Amino acid sequence: KADEVGGVQLSPVPFLNQFDVNFTLPAPGAVTVELFDEMGRRVQSVLTNQRYASGTHAVPVDGSRLSAGLYIATVKVNGQVVSKRTIKL
């Protein structure tokens, strides 16, 4: 599909206090980025329906208040969700 979000990457993995969510949009769209713990509980809303132009973007995530462990970052664009796992040291 032409409107699929692509190239979702988290860096660095693992992270200490902050990481970036990188993604590419083939067309402009409203982006929601959320962070979940390994039990599926939302621990942070990073962006909610933020408008982005087409192209590659990097969104910083402040994870300094999170406890160590496994997290899942989700990027939602136009109803499509891409999830990536990361680890807080």
Backbone as JSON Lines, residues from 0, in Angstrom:
{"i":0,"aa":"K","n":[0.84,-1.2,0.0],"ca":[0.0,0.0,0.0],"c":[0.88,1.25,0.0]}
{"i":1,"aa":"A","n":[0.38,2.29,-0.61],"ca":[1.18,3.51,-0.75],"c":[1.28,4.3,0.55]}
{"i":2,"aa":"D","n":[0.33,4.11,1.46],"ca":[0.33,4.94,2.67],"c":[0.96,4.23,3.87]}
{"i":3,"aa":"E","n":[1.69,3.16,3.62],"ca":[2.26,2.41,4.75],"c":[3.43,3.16,5.37]}
{"i":4,"aa":"V","n":[3.45,3.13,6.69],"ca":[4.62,3.66,7.39],"c":[5.73,2.63,7.24]}
{"i":5,"aa":"G","n":[6.95,3.12,7.06],"ca":[8.05,2.2,6.83],"c":[9.27,2.58,7.64]}
{"i":6,"aa":"G","n":[10.24,1.69,7.63],"ca":[11.54,1.99,8.21],"c":[11.5,2.35,9.68]}
{"i":7,"aa":"V","n":[10.6,1.75,10.44],"ca":[10.55,2.07,11.87],"c":[11.76,1.44,12.56]}
{"i":8,"aa":"Q","n":[12.56,2.28,13.18],"ca":[13.74,1.82,13.9],"c":[13.84,2.57,15.23]}
{"i":9,"aa":"L","n":[14.34,1.87,16.23],"ca":[14.62,2.5,17.52],"c":[16.13,2.55,17.68]}
{"i":10,"aa":"S","n":[16.63,3.67,18.19],"ca":[18.06,3.75,18.43],"c":[18.36,4.7,19.58]}
{"i":11,"aa":"P","n":[19.3,4.42,20.44],"ca":[20.02,3.14,20.46],"c":[19.2,2.05,21.15]}
{"i":12,"aa":"V","n":[19.54,0.8,20.9],"ca":[18.98,-0.34,21.6],"c":[20.14,-1.18,22.09]}
{"i":13,"aa":"P","n":[20.22,-1.44,23.37],"ca":[19.36,-0.93,24.45],"c":[19.68,0.54,24.76]}
{"i":14,"aa":"F","n":[18.82,1.17,25.59],"ca":[19.03,2.58,25.9],"c":[19.15,2.79,27.4]}
{"i":15,"aa":"L","n":[19.72,3.94,27.76],"ca":[19.84,4.29,29.17],"c":[18.74,5.26,29.58]}
{"i":16,"aa":"N","n":[18.72,6.45,28.98],"ca":[17.76,7.48,29.36],"c":[16.89,7.97,28.22]}
{"i":17,"aa":"Q","n":[17.39,7.89,27.01],"ca":[16.63,8.4,25.87],"c":[16.91,7.56,24.65]}
{"i":18,"aa":"F","n":[15.88,7.44,23.8],"ca":[16.09,6.81,22.5],"c":[15.25,7.54,21.47]}
{"i":19,"aa":"D","n":[15.55,7.31,20.21],"ca":[14.8,7.91,19.12],"c":[13.95,6.86,18.43]}
{"i":20,"aa":"V","n":[12.74,7.27,18.06],"ca":[11.89,6.46,17.19],"c":[12.0,7.07,15.8]}
{"i":21,"aa":"N","n":[12.57,6.31,14.87],"ca":[12.75,6.78,13.5],"c":[11.72,6.09,12.61]}
{"i":22,"aa":"F","n":[11.11,6.86,11.71],"ca":[10.13,6.28,10.79],"c":[10.1,7.1,9.51]}
{"i":23,"aa":"T","n":[9.6,6.46,8.46],"ca":[9.48,7.1,7.15],"c":[8.03,7.08,6.7]}
{"i":24,"aa":"L","n":[7.53,8.24,6.31],"ca":[6.17,8.34,5.79],"c":[6.21,8.6,4.29]}
{"i":25,"aa":"P","n":[5.55,7.76,3.5],"ca":[5.49,8.0,2.06],"c":[4.57,9.16,1.7]}
{"i":26,"aa":"A","n":[3.65,9.49,2.6],"ca":[2.71,10.59,2.39],"c":[2.47,11.25,3.74]}
{"i":27,"aa":"P","n":[2.04,12.52,3.76],"ca":[1.76,13.16,5.04],"c":[0.72,12.39,5.84]}
{"i":28,"aa":"G","n":[0.82,12.45,7.15],"ca":[-0.14,11.73,7.98],"c":[-0.07,12.15,9.42]}
{"i":29,"aa":"A","n":[-1.07,11.71,10.2],"ca":[-1.11,11.96,11.63],"c":[-0.47,10.76,12.33]}
{"i":30,"aa":"V","n":[0.52,11.03,13.17],"ca":[1.33,9.98,13.78],"c":[1.08,9.94,15.28]}
{"i":31,"aa":"T","n":[0.88,8.73,15.8],"ca":[0.79,8.5,17.24],"c":[1.92,7.55,17.62]}
{"i":32,"aa":"V","n":[2.7,7.95,18.63],"ca":[3.79,7.1,19.13],"c":[3.53,6.86,20.61]}
{"i":33,"aa":"E","n":[3.48,5.59,21.0],"ca":[3.23,5.22,22.4],"c":[4.24,4.17,22.84]}
{"i":34,"aa":"L","n":[4.44,4.11,24.14],"ca":[5.38,3.16,24.72],"c":[4.62,2.28,25.71]}
{"i":35,"aa":"F","n":[4.81,0.97,25.57],"ca":[4.14,-0.01,26.43],"c":[5.18,-0.84,27.17]}
{"i":36,"aa":"D","n":[4.8,-1.33,28.35],"ca":[5.69,-2.25,29.05],"c":[5.44,-3.67,28.53]}
{"i":37,"aa":"E","n":[6.18,-4.64,29.04],"ca":[6.07,-6.0,28.5],"c":[4.74,-6.66,28.85]}
{"i":38,"aa":"M","n":[3.98,-6.07,29.79],"ca":[2.65,-6.59,30.11],"c":[1.56,-5.95,29.24]}
{"i":39,"aa":"G","n":[1.98,-5.05,28.35],"ca":[1.02,-4.42,27.46],"c":[0.37,-3.17,28.02]}
{"i":40,"aa":"R","n":[0.87,-2.69,29.16],"ca":[0.32,-1.45,29.74],"c":[1.02,-0.25,29.12]}
{"i":41,"aa":"R","n":[0.23,0.75,28.74],"ca":[0.83,1.96,28.19],"c":[1.52,2.72,29.31]}
{"i":42,"aa":"V","n":[2.8,3.01,29.1],"ca":[3.56,3.74,30.12],"c":[3.86,5.17,29.68]}
{"i":43,"aa":"Q","n":[3.73,5.45,28.39],"ca":[4.03,6.8,27.93],"c":[3.37,7.05,26.58]}
{"i":44,"aa":"S","n":[2.71,8.22,26.46],"ca":[2.24,8.69,25.16],"c":[3.24,9.73,24.68]}
{"i":45,"aa":"V","n":[3.94,9.43,23.62],"ca":[4.99,10.31,23.13],"c":[4.4,11.35,22.19]}
{"i":46,"aa":"L","n":[3.59,10.9,21.25],"ca":[2.89,11.79,20.3],"c":[1.47,11.29,20.16]}
{"i":47,"aa":"T","n":[0.52,12.2,19.97],"ca":[-0.85,11.81,19.68],"c":[-1.36,12.59,18.48]}
{"i":48,"aa":"N","n":[-1.57,11.89,17.39],"ca":[-2.09,12.48,16.15],"c":[-1.34,13.75,15.75]}
{"i":49,"aa":"Q","n":[-0.02,13.66,15.82],"ca":[0.83,14.79,15.4],"c":[1.01,14.71,13.88]}
{"i":50,"aa":"R","n":[0.78,15.85,13.2],"ca":[0.9,15.86,11.74],"c":[2.37,15.87,11.32]}
{"i":51,"aa":"Y","n":[2.71,14.99,10.39],"ca":[4.06,14.97,9.84],"c":[3.97,14.97,8.32]}
{"i":52,"aa":"A","n":[4.94,15.63,7.7],"ca":[5.05,15.6,6.25],"c":[5.63,14.26,5.82]}
{"i":53,"aa":"S","n":[5.57,13.97,4.54],"ca":[6.22,12.76,4.05],"c":[7.72,12.89,4.24]}
{"i":54,"aa":"G","n":[8.37,11.74,4.35],"ca":[9.81,11.74,4.56],"c":[10.18,11.0,5.83]}
{"i":55,"aa":"T","n":[11.44,11.14,6.22],"ca":[11.98,10.42,7.36],"c":[12.02,11.34,8.57]}
{"i":56,"aa":"H","n":[11.59,10.82,9.71],"ca":[11.5,11.62,10.93],"c":[12.11,10.85,12.1]}
{"i":57,"aa":"A","n":[12.58,11.59,13.09],"ca":[13.1,11.01,14.33],"c":[12.41,11.7,15.5]}
{"i":58,"aa":"V","n":[11.8,10.91,16.37],"ca":[11.1,11.44,17.53],"c":[11.85,11.0,18.78]}
{"i":59,"aa":"P","n":[12.36,11.96,19.59],"ca":[13.05,11.58,20.82],"c":[12.07,11.13,21.89]}
{"i":60,"aa":"V","n":[12.44,10.09,22.62],"ca":[11.63,9.58,23.72],"c":[12.45,9.66,25.0]}
{"i":61,"aa":"D","n":[11.91,10.36,25.99],"ca":[12.58,10.46,27.29],"c":[12.19,9.25,28.13]}
{"i":62,"aa":"G","n":[13.14,8.33,28.31],"ca":[12.87,7.14,29.1],"c":[13.52,7.17,30.46]}
{"i":63,"aa":"S","n":[13.93,8.36,30.91],"ca":[14.71,8.45,32.15],"c":[13.91,8.04,33.38]}
{"i":64,"aa":"R","n":[12.58,8.17,33.34],"ca":[11.76,7.81,34.5],"c":[11.3,6.35,34.47]}
{"i":65,"aa":"L","n":[11.62,5.65,33.41],"ca":[11.2,4.26,33.29],"c":[12.14,3.35,34.07]}
{"i":66,"aa":"S","n":[11.59,2.27,34.59],"ca":[12.45,1.28,35.24],"c":[13.06,0.38,34.16]}
{"i":67,"aa":"A","n":[14.13,-0.3,34.54],"ca":[14.81,-1.18,33.59],"c":[13.88,-2.3,33.14]}
{"i":68,"aa":"G","n":[14.03,-2.71,31.9],"ca":[13.21,-3.81,31.4],"c":[12.91,-3.67,29.93]}
{"i":69,"aa":"L","n":[11.97,-4.51,29.47],"ca":[11.59,-4.57,28.07],"c":[10.42,-3.63,27.81]}
{"i":70,"aa":"Y","n":[10.49,-2.9,26.69],"ca":[9.41,-2.0,26.3],"c":[9.11,-2.19,24.82]}
{"i":71,"aa":"I","n":[7.88,-1.85,24.45],"ca":[7.45,-1.9,23.06],"c":[6.99,-0.51,22.66]}
{"i":72,"aa":"A","n":[7.63,0.03,21.64],"ca":[7.23,1.32,21.08],"c":[6.34,1.05,19.87]}
{"i":73,"aa":"T","n":[5.2,1.74,19.79],"ca":[4.31,1.58,18.65],"c":[4.21,2.9,17.9]}
{"i":74,"aa":"V","n":[4.23,2.78,16.58],"ca":[4.03,3.93,15.69],"c":[2.75,3.66,14.91]}
{"i":75,"aa":"K","n":[1.77,4.56,15.07],"ca":[0.48,4.38,14.39],"c":[0.28,5.52,13.41]}
{"i":76,"aa":"V","n":[0.05,5.16,12.14],"ca":[-0.21,6.14,11.09],"c":[-1.38,5.65,10.28]}
{"i":77,"aa":"N","n":[-2.43,6.48,10.18],"ca":[-3.61,6.14,9.36],"c":[-4.13,4.74,9.68]}
{"i":78,"aa":"G","n":[-4.18,4.4,10.96],"ca":[-4.74,3.12,11.36],"c":[-3.78,1.95,11.3]}
{"i":79,"aa":"Q","n":[-2.61,2.15,10.74],"ca":[-1.62,1.07,10.66],"c":[-0.65,1.2,11.84]}
{"i":80,"aa":"V","n":[-0.36,0.08,12.48],"ca":[0.51,0.09,13.65],"c":[1.76,-0.75,13.38]}
{"i":81,"aa":"V","n":[2.91,-0.18,13.7],"ca":[4.17,-0.92,13.66],"c":[4.75,-0.89,15.06]}
{"i":82,"aa":"S","n":[5.15,-2.06,15.58],"ca":[5.69,-2.16,16.93],"c":[7.14,-2.62,16.88]}
{"i":83,"aa":"K","n":[7.95,-2.04,17.76],"ca":[9.35,-2.44,17.89],"c":[9.68,-2.57,19.36]}
{"i":84,"aa":"R","n":[10.51,-3.57,19.67],"ca":[10.9,-3.79,21.06],"c":[12.22,-3.1,21.36]}
{"i":85,"aa":"T","n":[12.36,-2.67,22.61],"ca":[13.62,-2.11,23.06],"c":[13.83,-2.47,24.53]}
{"i":86,"aa":"I","n":[15.02,-2.22,25.02],"ca":[15.35,-2.58,26.4],"c":[15.95,-1.37,27.09]}
{"i":87,"aa":"K","n":[15.44,-1.09,28.29],"ca":[16.02,-0.04,29.13],"c":[17.01,-0.7,30.08]}
{"i":88,"aa":"L","n":[18.22,-0.18,30.12],"ca":[19.25,-0.74,31.0],"c":[19.13,-0.18,32.41]}
